[in-house]
PDB file of C-alpha atoms and ligand atoms in Angstrom:
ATOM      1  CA  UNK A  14      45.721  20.838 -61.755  1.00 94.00           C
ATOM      2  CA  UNK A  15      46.737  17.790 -59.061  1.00 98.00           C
ATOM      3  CA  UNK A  16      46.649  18.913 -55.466  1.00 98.00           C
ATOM      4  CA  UNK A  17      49.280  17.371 -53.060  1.00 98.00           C
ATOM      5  CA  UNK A  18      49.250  17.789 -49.337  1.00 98.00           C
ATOM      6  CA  UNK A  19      52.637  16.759 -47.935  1.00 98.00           C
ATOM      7  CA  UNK A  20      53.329  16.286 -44.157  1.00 98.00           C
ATOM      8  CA  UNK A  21      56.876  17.531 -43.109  1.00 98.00           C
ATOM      9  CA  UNK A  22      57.220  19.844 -45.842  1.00 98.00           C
ATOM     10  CA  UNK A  23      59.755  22.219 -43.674  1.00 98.00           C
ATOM     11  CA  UNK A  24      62.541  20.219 -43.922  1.00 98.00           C
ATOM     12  CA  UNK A  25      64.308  17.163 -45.733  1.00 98.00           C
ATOM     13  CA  UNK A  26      62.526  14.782 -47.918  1.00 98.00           C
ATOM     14  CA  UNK A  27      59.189  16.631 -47.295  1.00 98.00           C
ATOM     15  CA  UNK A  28      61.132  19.421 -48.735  1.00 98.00           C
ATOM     16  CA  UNK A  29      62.458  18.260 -51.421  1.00 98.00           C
ATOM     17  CA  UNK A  30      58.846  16.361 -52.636  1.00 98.00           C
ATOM     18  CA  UNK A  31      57.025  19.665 -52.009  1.00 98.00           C
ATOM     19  CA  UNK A  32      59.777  21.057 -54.602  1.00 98.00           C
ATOM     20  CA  UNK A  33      59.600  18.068 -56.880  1.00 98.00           C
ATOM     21  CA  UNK A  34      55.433  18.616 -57.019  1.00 98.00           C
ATOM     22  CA  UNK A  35      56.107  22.299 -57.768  1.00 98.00           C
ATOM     23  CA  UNK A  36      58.627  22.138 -60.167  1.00 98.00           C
ATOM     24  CA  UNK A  37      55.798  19.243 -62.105  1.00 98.00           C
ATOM     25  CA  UNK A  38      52.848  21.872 -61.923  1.00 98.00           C
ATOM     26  CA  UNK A  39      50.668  20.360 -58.868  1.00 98.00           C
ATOM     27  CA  UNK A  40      48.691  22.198 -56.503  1.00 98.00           C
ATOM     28  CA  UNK A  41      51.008  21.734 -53.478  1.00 98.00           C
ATOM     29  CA  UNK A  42      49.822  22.338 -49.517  1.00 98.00           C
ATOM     30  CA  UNK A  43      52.882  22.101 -48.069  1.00 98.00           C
ATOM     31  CA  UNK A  44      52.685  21.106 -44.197  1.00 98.00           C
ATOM     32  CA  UNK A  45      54.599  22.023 -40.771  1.00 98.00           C
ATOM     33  CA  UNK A  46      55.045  23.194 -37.773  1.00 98.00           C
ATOM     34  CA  UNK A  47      56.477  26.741 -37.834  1.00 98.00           C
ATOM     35  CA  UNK A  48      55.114  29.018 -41.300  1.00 97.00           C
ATOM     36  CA  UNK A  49      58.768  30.738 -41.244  1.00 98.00           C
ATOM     37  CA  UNK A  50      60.849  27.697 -41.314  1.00 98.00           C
ATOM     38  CA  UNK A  51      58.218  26.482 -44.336  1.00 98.00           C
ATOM     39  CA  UNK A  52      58.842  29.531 -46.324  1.00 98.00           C
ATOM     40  CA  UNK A  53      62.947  29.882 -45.741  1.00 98.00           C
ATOM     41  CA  UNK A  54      62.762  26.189 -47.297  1.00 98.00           C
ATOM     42  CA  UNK A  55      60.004  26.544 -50.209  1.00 98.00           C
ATOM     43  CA  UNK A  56      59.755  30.656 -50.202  1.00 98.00           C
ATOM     44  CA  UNK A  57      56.718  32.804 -50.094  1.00 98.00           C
ATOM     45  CA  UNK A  58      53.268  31.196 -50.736  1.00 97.00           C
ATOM     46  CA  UNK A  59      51.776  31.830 -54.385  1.00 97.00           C
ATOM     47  CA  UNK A  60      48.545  30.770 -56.176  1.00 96.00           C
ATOM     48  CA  UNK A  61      49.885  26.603 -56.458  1.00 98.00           C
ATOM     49  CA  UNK A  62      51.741  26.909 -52.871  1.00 98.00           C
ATOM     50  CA  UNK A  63      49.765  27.215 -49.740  1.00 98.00           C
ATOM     51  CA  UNK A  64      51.144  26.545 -46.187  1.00 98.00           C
ATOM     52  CA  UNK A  65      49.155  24.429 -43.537  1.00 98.00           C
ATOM     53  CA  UNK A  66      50.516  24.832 -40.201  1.00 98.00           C
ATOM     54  CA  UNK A  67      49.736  22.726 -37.318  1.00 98.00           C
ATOM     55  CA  UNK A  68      51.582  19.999 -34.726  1.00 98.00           C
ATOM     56  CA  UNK A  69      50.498  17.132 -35.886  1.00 98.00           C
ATOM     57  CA  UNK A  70      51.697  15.450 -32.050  1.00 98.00           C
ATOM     58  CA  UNK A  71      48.288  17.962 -31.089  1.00 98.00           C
ATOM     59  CA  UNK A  72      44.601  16.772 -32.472  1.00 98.00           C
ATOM     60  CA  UNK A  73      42.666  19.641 -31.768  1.00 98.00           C
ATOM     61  CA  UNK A  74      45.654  21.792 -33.574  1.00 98.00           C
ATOM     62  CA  UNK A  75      45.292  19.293 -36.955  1.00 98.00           C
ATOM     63  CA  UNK A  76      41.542  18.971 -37.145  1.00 98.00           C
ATOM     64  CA  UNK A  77      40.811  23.062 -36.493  1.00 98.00           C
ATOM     65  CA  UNK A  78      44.111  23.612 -39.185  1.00 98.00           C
ATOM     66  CA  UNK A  79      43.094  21.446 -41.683  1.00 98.00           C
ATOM     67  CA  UNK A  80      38.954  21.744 -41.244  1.00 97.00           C
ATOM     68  CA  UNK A  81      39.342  24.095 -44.630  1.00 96.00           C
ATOM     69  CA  UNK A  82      41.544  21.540 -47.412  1.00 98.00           C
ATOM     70  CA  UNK A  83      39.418  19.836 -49.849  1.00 97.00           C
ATOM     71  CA  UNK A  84      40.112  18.178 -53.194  1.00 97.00           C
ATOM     72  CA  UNK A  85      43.145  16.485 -52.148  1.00 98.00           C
ATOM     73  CA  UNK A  86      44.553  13.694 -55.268  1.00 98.00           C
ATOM     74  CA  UNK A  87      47.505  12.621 -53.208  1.00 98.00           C
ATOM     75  CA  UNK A  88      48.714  13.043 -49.457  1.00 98.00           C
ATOM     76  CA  UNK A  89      52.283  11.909 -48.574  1.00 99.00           C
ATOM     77  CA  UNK A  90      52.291  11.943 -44.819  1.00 98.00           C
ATOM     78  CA  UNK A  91      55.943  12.168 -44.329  1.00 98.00           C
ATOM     79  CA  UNK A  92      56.339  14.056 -41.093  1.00 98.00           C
ATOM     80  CA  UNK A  93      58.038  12.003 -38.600  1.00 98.00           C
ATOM     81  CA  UNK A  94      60.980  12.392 -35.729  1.00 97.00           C
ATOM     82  CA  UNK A  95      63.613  10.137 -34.267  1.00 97.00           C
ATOM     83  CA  UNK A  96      65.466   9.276 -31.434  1.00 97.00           C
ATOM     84  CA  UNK A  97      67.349   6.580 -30.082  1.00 96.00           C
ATOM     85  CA  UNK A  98      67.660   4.600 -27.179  1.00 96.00           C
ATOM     86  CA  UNK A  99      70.863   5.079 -25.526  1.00 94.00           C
ATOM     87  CA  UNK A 100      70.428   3.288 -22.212  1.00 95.00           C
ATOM     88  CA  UNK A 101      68.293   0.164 -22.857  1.00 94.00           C
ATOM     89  CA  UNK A 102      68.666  -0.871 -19.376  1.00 93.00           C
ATOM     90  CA  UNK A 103      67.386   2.516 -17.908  1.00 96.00           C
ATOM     91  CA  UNK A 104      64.610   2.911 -20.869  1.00 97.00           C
ATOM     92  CA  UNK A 105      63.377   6.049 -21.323  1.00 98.00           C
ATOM     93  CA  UNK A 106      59.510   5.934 -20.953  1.00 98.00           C
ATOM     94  CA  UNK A 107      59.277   9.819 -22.003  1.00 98.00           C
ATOM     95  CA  UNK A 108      61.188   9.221 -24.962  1.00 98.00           C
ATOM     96  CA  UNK A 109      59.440   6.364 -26.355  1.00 98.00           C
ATOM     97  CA  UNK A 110      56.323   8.019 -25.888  1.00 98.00           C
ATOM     98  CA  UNK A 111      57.388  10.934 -27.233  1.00 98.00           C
ATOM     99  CA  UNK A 112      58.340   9.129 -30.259  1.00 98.00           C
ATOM    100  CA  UNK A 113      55.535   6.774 -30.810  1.00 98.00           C
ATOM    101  CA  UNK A 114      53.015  10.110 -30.202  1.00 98.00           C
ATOM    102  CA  UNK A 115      54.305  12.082 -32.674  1.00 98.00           C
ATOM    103  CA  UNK A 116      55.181   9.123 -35.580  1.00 98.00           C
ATOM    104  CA  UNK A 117      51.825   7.103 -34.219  1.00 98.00           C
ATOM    105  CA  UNK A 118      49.321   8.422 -32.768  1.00 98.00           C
ATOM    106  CA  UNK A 119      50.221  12.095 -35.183  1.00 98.00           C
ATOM    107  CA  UNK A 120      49.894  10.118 -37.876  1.00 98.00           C
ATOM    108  CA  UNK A 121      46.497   8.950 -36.607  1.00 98.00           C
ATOM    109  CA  UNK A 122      44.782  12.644 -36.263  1.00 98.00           C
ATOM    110  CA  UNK A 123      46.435  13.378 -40.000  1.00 98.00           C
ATOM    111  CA  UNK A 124      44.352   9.948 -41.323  1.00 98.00           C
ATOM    112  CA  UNK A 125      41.098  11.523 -39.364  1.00 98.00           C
ATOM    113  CA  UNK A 126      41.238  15.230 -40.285  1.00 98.00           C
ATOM    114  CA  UNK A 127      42.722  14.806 -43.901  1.00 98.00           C
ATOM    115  CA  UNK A 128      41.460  11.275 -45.109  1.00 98.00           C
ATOM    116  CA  UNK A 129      38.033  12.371 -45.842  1.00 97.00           C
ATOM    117  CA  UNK A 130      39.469  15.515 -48.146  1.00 98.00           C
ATOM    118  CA  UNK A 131      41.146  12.720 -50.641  1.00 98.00           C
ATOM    119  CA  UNK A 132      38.953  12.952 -53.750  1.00 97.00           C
ATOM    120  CA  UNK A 133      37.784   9.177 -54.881  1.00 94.00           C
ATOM    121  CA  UNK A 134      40.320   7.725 -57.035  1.00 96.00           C
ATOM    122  CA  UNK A 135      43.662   9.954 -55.167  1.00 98.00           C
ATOM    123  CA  UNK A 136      46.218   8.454 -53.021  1.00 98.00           C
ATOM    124  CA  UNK A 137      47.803   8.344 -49.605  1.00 98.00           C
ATOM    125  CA  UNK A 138      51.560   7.570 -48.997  1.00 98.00           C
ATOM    126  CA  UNK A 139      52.929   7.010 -45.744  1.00 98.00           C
ATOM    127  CA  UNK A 140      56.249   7.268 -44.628  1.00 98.00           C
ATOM    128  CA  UNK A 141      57.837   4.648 -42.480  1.00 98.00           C
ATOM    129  CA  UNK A 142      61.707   3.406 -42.916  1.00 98.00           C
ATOM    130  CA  UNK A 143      63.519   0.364 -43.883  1.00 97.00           C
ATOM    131  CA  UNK A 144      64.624   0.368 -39.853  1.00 97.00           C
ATOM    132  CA  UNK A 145      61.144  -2.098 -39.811  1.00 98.00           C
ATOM    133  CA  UNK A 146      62.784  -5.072 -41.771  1.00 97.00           C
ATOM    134  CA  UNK A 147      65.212  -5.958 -38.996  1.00 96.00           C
ATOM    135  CA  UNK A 148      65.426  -5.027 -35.756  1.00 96.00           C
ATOM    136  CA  UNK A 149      68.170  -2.619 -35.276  1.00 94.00           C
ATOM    137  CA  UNK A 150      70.305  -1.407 -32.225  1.00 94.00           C
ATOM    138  CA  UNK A 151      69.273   1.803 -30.291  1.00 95.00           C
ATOM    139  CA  UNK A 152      65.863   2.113 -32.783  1.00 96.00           C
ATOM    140  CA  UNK A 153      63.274   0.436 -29.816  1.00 97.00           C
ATOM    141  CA  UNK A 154      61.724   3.299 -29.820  1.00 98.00           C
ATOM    142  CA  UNK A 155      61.836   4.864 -33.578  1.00 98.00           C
ATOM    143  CA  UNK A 156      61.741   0.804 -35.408  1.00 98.00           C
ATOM    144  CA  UNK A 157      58.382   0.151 -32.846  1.00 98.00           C
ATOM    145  CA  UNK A 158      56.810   3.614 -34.400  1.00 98.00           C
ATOM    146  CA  UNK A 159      57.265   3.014 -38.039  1.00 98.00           C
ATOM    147  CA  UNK A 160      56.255  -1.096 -37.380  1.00 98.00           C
ATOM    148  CA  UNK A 161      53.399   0.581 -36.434  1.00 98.00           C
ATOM    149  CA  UNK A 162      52.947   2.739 -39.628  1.00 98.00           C
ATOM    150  CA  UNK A 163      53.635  -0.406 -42.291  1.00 98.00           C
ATOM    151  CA  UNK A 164      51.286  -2.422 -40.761  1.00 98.00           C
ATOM    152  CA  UNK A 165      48.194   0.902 -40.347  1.00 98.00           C
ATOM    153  CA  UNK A 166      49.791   1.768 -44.327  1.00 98.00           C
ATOM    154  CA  UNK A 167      49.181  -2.006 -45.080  1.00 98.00           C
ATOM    155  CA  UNK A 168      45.822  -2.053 -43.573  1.00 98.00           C
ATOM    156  CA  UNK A 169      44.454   1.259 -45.061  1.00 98.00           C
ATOM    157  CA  UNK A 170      45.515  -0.477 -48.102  1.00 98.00           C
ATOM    158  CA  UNK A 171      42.986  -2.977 -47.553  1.00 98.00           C
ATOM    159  CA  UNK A 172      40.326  -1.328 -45.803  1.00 98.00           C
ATOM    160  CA  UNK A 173      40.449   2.146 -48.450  1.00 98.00           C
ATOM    161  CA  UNK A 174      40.029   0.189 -51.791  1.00 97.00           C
ATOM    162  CA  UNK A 175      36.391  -0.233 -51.751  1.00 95.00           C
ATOM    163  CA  UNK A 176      36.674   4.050 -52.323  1.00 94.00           C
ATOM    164  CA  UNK A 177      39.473   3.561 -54.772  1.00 96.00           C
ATOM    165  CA  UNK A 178      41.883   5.267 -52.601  1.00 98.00           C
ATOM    166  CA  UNK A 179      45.598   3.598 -53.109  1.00 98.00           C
ATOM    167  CA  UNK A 180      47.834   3.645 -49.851  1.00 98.00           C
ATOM    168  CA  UNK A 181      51.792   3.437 -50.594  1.00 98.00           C
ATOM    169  CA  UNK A 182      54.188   2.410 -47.887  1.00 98.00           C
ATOM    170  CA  UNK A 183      57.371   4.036 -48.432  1.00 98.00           C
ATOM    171  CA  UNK A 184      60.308   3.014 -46.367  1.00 98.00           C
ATOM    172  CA  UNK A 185      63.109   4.668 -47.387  1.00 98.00           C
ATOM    173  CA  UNK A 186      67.076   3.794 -46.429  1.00 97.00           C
ATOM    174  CA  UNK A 187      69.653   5.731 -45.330  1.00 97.00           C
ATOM    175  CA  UNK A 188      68.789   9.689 -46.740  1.00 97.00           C
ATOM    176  CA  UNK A 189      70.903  12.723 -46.165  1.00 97.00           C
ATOM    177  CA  UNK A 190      68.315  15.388 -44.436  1.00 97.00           C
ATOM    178  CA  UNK A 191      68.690  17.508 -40.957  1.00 94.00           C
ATOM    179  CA  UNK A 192      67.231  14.017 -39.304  1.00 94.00           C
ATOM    180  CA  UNK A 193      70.448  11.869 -40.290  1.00 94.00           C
ATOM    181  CA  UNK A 194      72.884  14.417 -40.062  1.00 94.00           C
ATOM    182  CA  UNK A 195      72.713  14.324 -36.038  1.00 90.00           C
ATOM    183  CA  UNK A 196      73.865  10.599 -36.874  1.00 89.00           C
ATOM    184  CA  UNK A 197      77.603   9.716 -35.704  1.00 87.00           C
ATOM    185  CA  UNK A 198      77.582   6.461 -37.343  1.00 88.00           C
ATOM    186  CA  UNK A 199      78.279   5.032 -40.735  1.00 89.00           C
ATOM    187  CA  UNK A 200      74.758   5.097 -43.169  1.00 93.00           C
ATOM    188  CA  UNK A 201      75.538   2.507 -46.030  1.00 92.00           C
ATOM    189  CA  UNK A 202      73.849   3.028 -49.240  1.00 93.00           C
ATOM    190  CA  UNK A 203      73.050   7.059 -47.938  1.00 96.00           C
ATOM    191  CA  UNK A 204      71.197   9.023 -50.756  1.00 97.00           C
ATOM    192  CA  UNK A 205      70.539  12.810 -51.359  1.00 98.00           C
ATOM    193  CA  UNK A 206      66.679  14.158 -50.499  1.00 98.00           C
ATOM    194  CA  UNK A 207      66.952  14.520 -54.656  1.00 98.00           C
ATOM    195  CA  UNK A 208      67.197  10.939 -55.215  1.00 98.00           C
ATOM    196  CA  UNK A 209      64.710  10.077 -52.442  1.00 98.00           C
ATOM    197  CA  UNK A 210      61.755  12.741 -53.953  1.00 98.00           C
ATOM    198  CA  UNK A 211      62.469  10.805 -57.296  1.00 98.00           C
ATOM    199  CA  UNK A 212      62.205   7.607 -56.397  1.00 98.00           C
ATOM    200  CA  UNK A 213      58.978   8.378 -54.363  1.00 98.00           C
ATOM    201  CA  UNK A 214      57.286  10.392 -56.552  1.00 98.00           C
ATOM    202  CA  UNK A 215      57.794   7.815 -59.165  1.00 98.00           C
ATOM    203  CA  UNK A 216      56.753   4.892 -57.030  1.00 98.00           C
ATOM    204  CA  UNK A 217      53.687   7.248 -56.291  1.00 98.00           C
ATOM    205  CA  UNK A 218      52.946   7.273 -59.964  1.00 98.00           C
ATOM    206  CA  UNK A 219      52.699   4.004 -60.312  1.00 98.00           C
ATOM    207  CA  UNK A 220      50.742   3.725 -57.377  1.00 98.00           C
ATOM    208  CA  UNK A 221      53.174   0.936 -55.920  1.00 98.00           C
ATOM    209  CA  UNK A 222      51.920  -0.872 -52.942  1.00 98.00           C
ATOM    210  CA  UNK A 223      55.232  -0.749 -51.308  1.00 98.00           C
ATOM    211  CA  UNK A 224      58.309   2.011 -52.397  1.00 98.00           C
ATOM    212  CA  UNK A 225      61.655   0.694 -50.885  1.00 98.00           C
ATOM    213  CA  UNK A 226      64.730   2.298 -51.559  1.00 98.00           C
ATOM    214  CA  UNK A 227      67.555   2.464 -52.180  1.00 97.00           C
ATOM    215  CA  UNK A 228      67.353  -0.908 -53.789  1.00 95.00           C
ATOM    216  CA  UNK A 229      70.353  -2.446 -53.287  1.00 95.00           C
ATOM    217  CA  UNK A 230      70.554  -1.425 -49.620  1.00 95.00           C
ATOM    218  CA  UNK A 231      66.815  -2.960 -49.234  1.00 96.00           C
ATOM    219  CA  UNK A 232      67.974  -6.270 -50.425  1.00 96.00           C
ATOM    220  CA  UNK A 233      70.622  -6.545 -48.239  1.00 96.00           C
ATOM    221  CA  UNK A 234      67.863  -5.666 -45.356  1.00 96.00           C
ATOM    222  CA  UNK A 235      65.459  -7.778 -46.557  1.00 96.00           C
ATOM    223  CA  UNK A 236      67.944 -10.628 -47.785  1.00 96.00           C
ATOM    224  CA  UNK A 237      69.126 -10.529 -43.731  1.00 96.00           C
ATOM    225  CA  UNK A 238      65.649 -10.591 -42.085  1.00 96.00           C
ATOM    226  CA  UNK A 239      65.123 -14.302 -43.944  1.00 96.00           C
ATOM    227  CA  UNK A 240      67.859 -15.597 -41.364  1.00 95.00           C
ATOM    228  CA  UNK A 241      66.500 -17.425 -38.228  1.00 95.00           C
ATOM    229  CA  UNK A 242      65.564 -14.253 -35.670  1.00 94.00           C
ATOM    230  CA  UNK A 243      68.596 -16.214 -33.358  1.00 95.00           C
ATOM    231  CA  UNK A 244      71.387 -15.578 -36.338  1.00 95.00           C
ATOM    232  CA  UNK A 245      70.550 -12.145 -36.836  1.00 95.00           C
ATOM    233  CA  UNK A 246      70.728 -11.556 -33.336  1.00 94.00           C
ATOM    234  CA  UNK A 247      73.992 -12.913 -32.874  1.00 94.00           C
ATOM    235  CA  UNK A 248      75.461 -10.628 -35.777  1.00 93.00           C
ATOM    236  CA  UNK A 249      73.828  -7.386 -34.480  1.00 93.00           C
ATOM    237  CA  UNK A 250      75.489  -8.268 -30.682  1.00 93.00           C
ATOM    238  CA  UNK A 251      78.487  -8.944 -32.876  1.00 92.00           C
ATOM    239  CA  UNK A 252      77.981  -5.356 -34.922  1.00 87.00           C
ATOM    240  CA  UNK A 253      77.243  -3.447 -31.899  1.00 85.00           C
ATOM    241  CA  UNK A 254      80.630  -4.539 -29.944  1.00 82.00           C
ATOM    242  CA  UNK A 255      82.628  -3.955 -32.719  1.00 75.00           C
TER     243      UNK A 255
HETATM  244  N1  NAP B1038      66.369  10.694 -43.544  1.00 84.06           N
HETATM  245  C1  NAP B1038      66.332   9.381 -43.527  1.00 84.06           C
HETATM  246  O1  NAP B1038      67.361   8.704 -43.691  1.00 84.06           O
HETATM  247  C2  NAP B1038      65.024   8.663 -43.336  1.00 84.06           C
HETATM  248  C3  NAP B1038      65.034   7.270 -43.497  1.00 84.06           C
HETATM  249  C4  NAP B1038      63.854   6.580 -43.318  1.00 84.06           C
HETATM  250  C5  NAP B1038      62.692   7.261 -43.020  1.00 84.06           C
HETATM  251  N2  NAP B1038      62.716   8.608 -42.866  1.00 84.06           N
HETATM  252  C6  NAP B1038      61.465   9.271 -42.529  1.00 84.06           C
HETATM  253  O2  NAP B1038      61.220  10.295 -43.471  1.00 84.06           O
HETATM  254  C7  NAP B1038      60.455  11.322 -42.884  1.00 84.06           C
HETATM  255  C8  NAP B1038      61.116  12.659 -43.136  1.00 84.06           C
HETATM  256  O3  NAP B1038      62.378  12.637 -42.501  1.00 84.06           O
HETATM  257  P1  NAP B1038      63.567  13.627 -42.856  1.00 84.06           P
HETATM  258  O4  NAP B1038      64.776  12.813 -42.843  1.00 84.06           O
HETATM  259  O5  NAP B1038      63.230  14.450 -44.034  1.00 84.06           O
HETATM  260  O6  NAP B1038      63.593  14.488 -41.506  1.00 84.06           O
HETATM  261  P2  NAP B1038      63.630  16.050 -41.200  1.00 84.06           P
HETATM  262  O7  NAP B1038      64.474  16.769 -42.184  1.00 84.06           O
HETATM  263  O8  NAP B1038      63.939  16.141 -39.758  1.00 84.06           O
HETATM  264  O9  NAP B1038      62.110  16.490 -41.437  1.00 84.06           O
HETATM  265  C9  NAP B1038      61.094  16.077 -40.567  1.00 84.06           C
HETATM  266  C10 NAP B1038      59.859  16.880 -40.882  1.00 84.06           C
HETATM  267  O10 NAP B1038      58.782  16.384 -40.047  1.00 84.06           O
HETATM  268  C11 NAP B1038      58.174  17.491 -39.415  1.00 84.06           C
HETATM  269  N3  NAP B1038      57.609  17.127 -38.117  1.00 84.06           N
HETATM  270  C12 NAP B1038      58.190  16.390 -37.141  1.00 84.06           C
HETATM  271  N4  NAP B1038      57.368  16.325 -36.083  1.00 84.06           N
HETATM  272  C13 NAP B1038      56.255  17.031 -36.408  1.00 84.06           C
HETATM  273  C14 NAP B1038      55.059  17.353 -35.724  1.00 84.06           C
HETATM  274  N5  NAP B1038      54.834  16.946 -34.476  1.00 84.06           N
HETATM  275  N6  NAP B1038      54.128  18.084 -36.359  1.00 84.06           N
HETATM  276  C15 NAP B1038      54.332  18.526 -37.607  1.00 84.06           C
HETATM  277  N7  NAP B1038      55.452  18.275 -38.311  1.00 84.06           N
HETATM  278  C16 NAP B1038      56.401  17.550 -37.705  1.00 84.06           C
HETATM  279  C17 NAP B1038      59.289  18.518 -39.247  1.00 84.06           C
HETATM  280  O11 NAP B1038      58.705  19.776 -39.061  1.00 84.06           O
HETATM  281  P3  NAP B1038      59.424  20.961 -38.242  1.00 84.06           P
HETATM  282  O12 NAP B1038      60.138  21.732 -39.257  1.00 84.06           O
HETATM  283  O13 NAP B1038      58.305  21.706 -37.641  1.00 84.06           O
HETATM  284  O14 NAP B1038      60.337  20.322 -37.228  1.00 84.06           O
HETATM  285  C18 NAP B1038      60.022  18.361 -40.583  1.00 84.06           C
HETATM  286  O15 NAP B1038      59.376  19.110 -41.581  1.00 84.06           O
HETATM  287  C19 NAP B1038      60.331  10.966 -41.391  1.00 84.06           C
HETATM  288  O16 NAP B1038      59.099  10.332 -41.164  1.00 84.06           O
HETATM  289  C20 NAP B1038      61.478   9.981 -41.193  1.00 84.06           C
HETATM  290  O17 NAP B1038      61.224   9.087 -40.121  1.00 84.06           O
HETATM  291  C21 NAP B1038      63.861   9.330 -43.004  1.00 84.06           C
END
């Protein structure tokens, strides 16, 4: 039996992968803050579903809450947090460090407590978002965190091959989860957590360098960031006075 540890498992498309592994017979160690909120979403633990609780924003908390996993095949580090920047010109220093902790530097003490329990030959994804292929109003603080994450995914991809450990980058689009519904804007191409476990999982399975999705809004993205930086700028000021 596969064992997947998945960051985030509480809530949204942690959730739903945590299901998704279930439901395809792994070994799942489902991650999060708060052991009640885990179980409301995934129900009681049982023989394939164990609970690891710990804030990964705290290092000491991760490394003495993880110090007993072993024999992980595949680790989706998924757990993440957003916020936006409201007022640009009176930035909010406690914000953006609040965000770049928890996406950054949490992500950081996951790699050092749980990288050396991936067996030789398993797999890490980590979760970032299609915010990083253009720069995008309000998302200083959230776009600089997950920059951060492609380019420590894309480096770990590098540096982890000589132990035959394959790192995914996943940036997903627009997904309907507790973190988007605070949103009051329009999300084009938006997606249900179903859709977005799928597609990862899948991408997983192949053992895809780089898991974007929902297609068609990716291309779009990507098809946009091949302007000149000025021309994009002028139709984000343009999109944001509208
Ligand atoms: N939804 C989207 O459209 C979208 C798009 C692109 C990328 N993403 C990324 O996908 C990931 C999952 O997002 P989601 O939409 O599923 O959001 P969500 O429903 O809010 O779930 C976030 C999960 O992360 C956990 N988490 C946050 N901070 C944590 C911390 N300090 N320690 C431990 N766990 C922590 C939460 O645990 P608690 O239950 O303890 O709060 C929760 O389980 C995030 O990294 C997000 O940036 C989402």
């Amino acid at each position: 039996m596969k064992h997947v540890l998945i960051t985030g498992a509480s809530s949204g498309i942690g959730m739903q992968l945590a299901i998704h592994y279930l439901k395809a017979g792994w070994q799942v160690t489902a991650c999060g803050r708060d052991g009640e909120k885990l179980k409301a979403a995934l129900g009681d633990q049982t023989e394939h579903l164990r609970f690891c609780i710990f804030d990964m924003s705290h290092r000491q908390n991760v490394l003495s809450n993880t110090a007993r996993l072993k024999n992980i095949d595949l680790a989706i580090f998924n757990a993440g947090t957003c916020e936006y920047i409201d007022h640009p010109q009176a930035f909010d220093g406690q914000l953006f460090e609040r965000v770049i902790h928890n996406n950054v530097i949490g992500t950081g003490y996951c790699l050092e407590s749980i990288l050396p329990k991936i067996n030789k030959g398993g797999q890490l994804g980590i979760v970032s978002s299609s915010v990083t292929t253009l720069p995008l109003t309000r998302a200083e603080a959230y776009g600089a965190s997950k920059s951060a994450l492609d380019y420590l995914a894309r480096t770990l991809a590098i540096d982890l091959a000589p132990q035959n450990i394959d790192v995914s980058l996943i940036r997903p689009g627009f997904v309907d989860t507790p973190l988007t519904q605070k949103n009051t804007f329009k999300m084009p191409g938006i997606i249900s957590v179903e859709q977005a476990a799928t597609l990862i999982s899948k991408g997983l399975q192949q053992r895809k360098l780089e898991i974007n999705f929902p297609r068609s809004f990716f291309y779009v993205l990507k098809a946009l960031s091949l302007l000149p930086n000025i021309l994009w700028r002028r139709i984000a000021i343009n999109m944001v006075r509208q």
